[in-house]
Amino acid sequence: MKGLLAIAFLFSAAAPAQDQGPRVKQRAEIDWKASGSMPPTAEYHLIYEDPATHAVQTLVRLPANYSLPSHSHTHDETMLILKGKVAFEKDGHTTVLLAGSYAVVPAGMIHSLKTKGWGACEMLVSLNGPFDVKGLKTTLP
């Protein structure tokens, strides 16, 4: 009986609250914010943060001619390009990611992003832990 109670407790703790419905936002309702951890003009919108692990899902918007210098993250990062295109650079090799493309970047891997003169780029970025940017060699506001 104690085993059944323990299992029931584990499942109830993992289940989302019953009174919490879906969060839905239209594009026009998205509140973009300036990033304090990336060079100026990058913007983000936090979609979700896991209360236990602090893993995040964010929308990121980079303007034309934007450069995010070499950096890494403590946790794995997944980028899905939603609009525009971005140059993903790692170890001197560049891959241009178009809308619909994605990159999975292992924790600690140094990489950079550039939108060049192509126009703005919007992407969904997920990290499997708290968001951070390590090794950025730029002065941030």
Coordinates of N, CA and C in Angstrom, one line a residue, residues 24-124:
V24 N -1.8 30.9 -24.9 CA -1.9 31.2 -26.3 C -1.6 32.6 -26.6
K25 N -0.7 33.0 -27.5 CA -0.5 34.3 -27.9 C -0.5 34.4 -29.4
Q26 N -1.1 35.5 -29.9 CA -1.0 35.8 -31.3 C 0.3 36.6 -31.5
R27 N 0.8 36.6 -32.8 CA 2.1 37.2 -33.1 C 2.1 38.7 -32.6
A28 N 1.0 39.4 -32.8 CA 0.9 40.8 -32.5 C 1.0 41.0 -30.9
E29 N 0.7 40.0 -30.2 CA 0.7 40.1 -28.7 C 2.1 39.8 -28.1
I30 N 3.0 39.3 -28.9 CA 4.3 39.0 -28.3 C 5.0 40.2 -27.8
D31 N 5.5 40.2 -26.6 CA 6.2 41.3 -26.0 C 7.7 41.0 -26.1
W32 N 8.3 41.6 -27.1 CA 9.8 41.5 -27.3 C 10.5 42.3 -26.2
K33 N 11.6 41.8 -25.7 CA 12.4 42.5 -24.7 C 13.9 42.5 -25.2
A34 N 14.6 43.5 -24.8 CA 16.0 43.6 -25.1 C 16.7 42.6 -24.2
S35 N 17.7 41.9 -24.8 CA 18.5 41.0 -24.1 C 19.6 41.7 -23.3
G36 N 19.8 41.3 -22.1 CA 20.9 41.9 -21.3 C 22.1 41.0 -21.4
S37 N 22.1 39.9 -22.1 CA 23.2 39.0 -22.2 C 23.8 38.9 -23.6
M38 N 23.2 39.6 -24.5 CA 23.7 39.5 -25.9 C 24.0 40.9 -26.4
P39 N 24.7 41.1 -27.5 CA 25.0 42.5 -28.0 C 23.7 43.2 -28.3
P40 N 23.7 44.5 -28.1 CA 22.4 45.3 -28.3 C 21.7 45.0 -29.6
T41 N 20.4 45.2 -29.6 CA 19.4 45.1 -30.7 C 18.9 43.7 -30.8
A42 N 19.5 42.7 -30.2 CA 18.8 41.3 -30.1 C 17.6 41.4 -29.2
E43 N 16.6 40.7 -29.5 CA 15.4 40.7 -28.7 C 14.9 39.3 -28.4
Y44 N 14.2 39.1 -27.3 CA 13.7 37.8 -27.0 C 12.3 37.9 -26.4
H45 N 11.6 36.7 -26.4 CA 10.4 36.6 -25.7 C 10.4 35.2 -25.0
L46 N 10.3 35.2 -23.7 CA 10.3 33.9 -23.0 C 8.9 33.2 -23.2
I47 N 8.9 32.0 -23.8 CA 7.7 31.3 -23.9 C 7.4 30.4 -22.7
Y48 N 8.5 29.7 -22.2 CA 8.3 28.8 -21.1 C 9.6 28.6 -20.4
E49 N 9.5 28.5 -19.0 CA 10.6 28.1 -18.2 C 10.2 27.0 -17.3
D50 N 10.8 25.9 -17.3 CA 10.4 24.8 -16.4 C 10.8 25.2 -15.0
P51 N 9.8 25.1 -14.1 CA 10.0 25.5 -12.7 C 11.1 24.7 -12.0
A52 N 11.2 23.4 -12.4 CA 12.2 22.5 -11.7 C 13.6 22.6 -12.2
T53 N 13.7 22.6 -13.5 CA 15.1 22.6 -14.2 C 15.5 23.9 -14.7
H54 N 14.6 24.8 -14.8 CA 14.8 26.2 -15.4 C 15.2 26.1 -16.9
A55 N 14.9 24.9 -17.5 CA 15.1 24.8 -19.0 C 14.1 25.8 -19.6
V56 N 14.6 26.4 -20.7 CA 13.8 27.5 -21.3 C 13.5 27.3 -22.8
Q57 N 12.4 27.8 -23.2 CA 12.0 27.9 -24.6 C 11.7 29.4 -24.9
T58 N 12.5 30.0 -25.8 CA 12.4 31.4 -26.1 C 12.3 31.7 -27.6
L59 N 11.6 32.8 -27.9 CA 11.7 33.3 -29.3 C 12.8 34.3 -29.3
V60 N 13.7 34.3 -30.3 CA 14.8 35.2 -30.4 C 14.7 35.9 -31.7
R61 N 14.9 37.2 -31.7 CA 14.8 38.0 -33.0 C 16.1 38.8 -33.1
L62 N 16.8 38.6 -34.2 CA 18.1 39.2 -34.5 C 17.9 40.1 -35.7
P63 N 18.3 41.4 -35.7 CA 18.1 42.3 -36.8 C 19.1 42.0 -38.0
A64 N 18.9 42.6 -39.1 CA 19.9 42.5 -40.2 C 21.2 43.0 -39.8
N65 N 22.3 42.4 -40.3 CA 23.7 42.7 -40.0 C 24.0 42.6 -38.6
Y66 N 23.4 41.6 -37.9 CA 23.7 41.4 -36.5 C 24.8 40.3 -36.4
S67 N 25.6 40.4 -35.4 CA 26.6 39.4 -35.1 C 26.7 39.1 -33.7
L68 N 26.5 37.8 -33.4 CA 26.6 37.3 -32.0 C 27.9 36.6 -32.0
P69 N 29.0 37.2 -31.4 CA 30.3 36.6 -31.5 C 30.4 35.2 -30.8
S70 N 31.6 34.6 -31.0 CA 31.8 33.3 -30.4 C 31.4 33.2 -28.9
H71 N 30.7 32.2 -28.6 CA 30.2 32.0 -27.2 C 29.8 30.5 -27.1
S72 N 29.4 30.1 -25.9 CA 28.9 28.8 -25.6 C 27.8 28.9 -24.5
H73 N 27.2 27.8 -24.2 CA 26.2 27.7 -23.2 C 26.5 26.5 -22.3
T74 N 26.1 26.6 -21.0 CA 26.3 25.5 -20.1 C 25.4 24.3 -20.5
H75 N 24.3 24.5 -21.2 CA 23.4 23.4 -21.5 C 23.2 23.3 -23.0
D76 N 22.8 22.1 -23.4 CA 22.5 21.9 -24.9 C 21.5 22.9 -25.4
E77 N 21.7 23.4 -26.6 CA 20.8 24.4 -27.2 C 20.3 23.9 -28.5
T78 N 19.0 24.1 -28.7 CA 18.4 23.8 -30.0 C 17.8 25.1 -30.6
M79 N 18.2 25.4 -31.9 CA 17.7 26.5 -32.6 C 16.9 26.1 -33.8
L80 N 15.6 26.6 -33.9 CA 14.8 26.3 -35.1 C 14.5 27.7 -35.7
I81 N 15.0 27.8 -37.0 CA 14.8 29.1 -37.7 C 13.3 29.2 -38.2
L82 N 12.7 30.3 -37.7 CA 11.3 30.5 -38.1 C 11.1 31.4 -39.3
K83 N 12.0 32.4 -39.4 CA 11.9 33.5 -40.4 C 13.3 34.0 -40.7
G84 N 13.5 34.2 -42.0 CA 14.8 34.7 -42.4 C 15.9 33.6 -42.5
K85 N 17.1 34.0 -42.3 CA 18.2 33.1 -42.3 C 19.4 33.6 -41.5
V86 N 20.2 32.7 -41.0 CA 21.3 33.1 -40.1 C 22.5 32.2 -40.5
A87 N 23.7 32.8 -40.4 CA 24.9 32.0 -40.6 C 25.4 31.4 -39.2
F88 N 25.4 30.1 -39.1 CA 25.9 29.4 -37.9 C 27.3 29.1 -38.2
E89 N 28.2 29.5 -37.3 CA 29.7 29.3 -37.5 C 30.2 28.5 -36.3
K90 N 31.0 27.5 -36.6 CA 31.7 26.7 -35.6 C 33.0 26.2 -36.2
D91 N 34.1 26.5 -35.5 CA 35.5 26.0 -35.9 C 35.8 26.5 -37.3
G92 N 35.4 27.7 -37.7 CA 35.8 28.2 -39.0 C 34.9 27.7 -40.1
H93 N 33.9 26.9 -39.8 CA 33.0 26.4 -40.8 C 31.6 27.1 -40.7
T94 N 31.1 27.5 -41.8 CA 29.8 28.3 -41.8 C 28.7 27.5 -42.5
T95 N 27.6 27.4 -41.8 CA 26.4 26.8 -42.4 C 25.3 27.8 -42.3
V96 N 24.7 28.1 -43.5 CA 23.5 29.0 -43.5 C 22.3 28.3 -43.2
L97 N 21.6 28.7 -42.2 CA 20.3 28.0 -41.8 C 19.2 28.9 -42.3
L98 N 18.3 28.3 -43.1 CA 17.1 29.0 -43.6 C 15.9 28.6 -42.8
A99 N 14.8 29.4 -43.0 CA 13.6 29.1 -42.2 C 13.2 27.6 -42.4
G100 N 12.9 27.0 -41.3 CA 12.6 25.5 -41.3 C 13.8 24.7 -40.9
S101 N 15.0 25.3 -40.9 CA 16.2 24.5 -40.6 C 16.5 24.6 -39.1
Y102 N 17.3 23.7 -38.5 CA 17.6 23.8 -37.1 C 19.0 23.3 -36.9
A103 N 19.5 23.7 -35.7 CA 20.8 23.2 -35.2 C 20.7 22.8 -33.8
V104 N 21.3 21.7 -33.4 CA 21.4 21.3 -32.0 C 22.9 21.4 -31.6
V105 N 23.1 22.3 -30.6 CA 24.4 22.6 -30.2 C 24.7 22.0 -28.8
P106 N 25.7 21.1 -28.7 CA 26.0 20.5 -27.4 C 26.5 21.5 -26.4
A107 N 26.2 21.3 -25.2 CA 26.7 22.2 -24.1 C 28.2 22.4 -24.3
G108 N 28.7 23.6 -24.1 CA 30.1 24.0 -24.1 C 30.7 24.2 -25.5
M109 N 29.9 23.9 -26.6 CA 30.4 24.1 -28.0 C 30.5 25.5 -28.3
I110 N 31.6 26.0 -28.7 CA 31.8 27.4 -29.1 C 31.2 27.6 -30.5
H111 N 30.4 28.6 -30.7 CA 29.7 28.9 -32.0 C 29.4 30.4 -32.0
S112 N 29.1 30.9 -33.2 CA 28.6 32.3 -33.4 C 27.5 32.3 -34.4
L113 N 26.8 33.4 -34.5 CA 25.7 33.6 -35.4 C 25.8 35.0 -36.0
K114 N 25.4 35.0 -37.3 CA 25.4 36.3 -38.1 C 24.3 36.3 -39.0
T115 N 23.6 37.5 -39.1 CA 22.5 37.6 -40.0 C 23.0 38.3 -41.3
K116 N 24.2 38.8 -41.3 CA 24.8 39.5 -42.5 C 23.8 40.6 -43.0
G117 N 23.6 40.7 -44.3 CA 22.7 41.7 -44.9 C 21.4 41.1 -45.3
W118 N 21.1 39.9 -44.8 CA 19.9 39.2 -45.3 C 18.6 39.7 -44.7
G119 N 18.6 40.5 -43.7 CA 17.4 40.9 -43.0 C 17.3 40.2 -41.7
A120 N 16.2 40.5 -41.0 CA 16.0 40.0 -39.6 C 15.8 38.5 -39.7
C121 N 16.1 37.9 -38.5 CA 15.9 36.4 -38.4 C 15.2 36.2 -37.1
E122 N 14.2 35.3 -37.1 CA 13.5 34.9 -35.9 C 13.7 33.4 -35.7
M123 N 13.9 33.0 -34.4 CA 14.1 31.6 -34.2 C 13.5 31.2 -32.8
L124 N 13.2 29.9 -32.7 CA 12.8 29.3 -31.4 C 14.1 28.7 -30.9

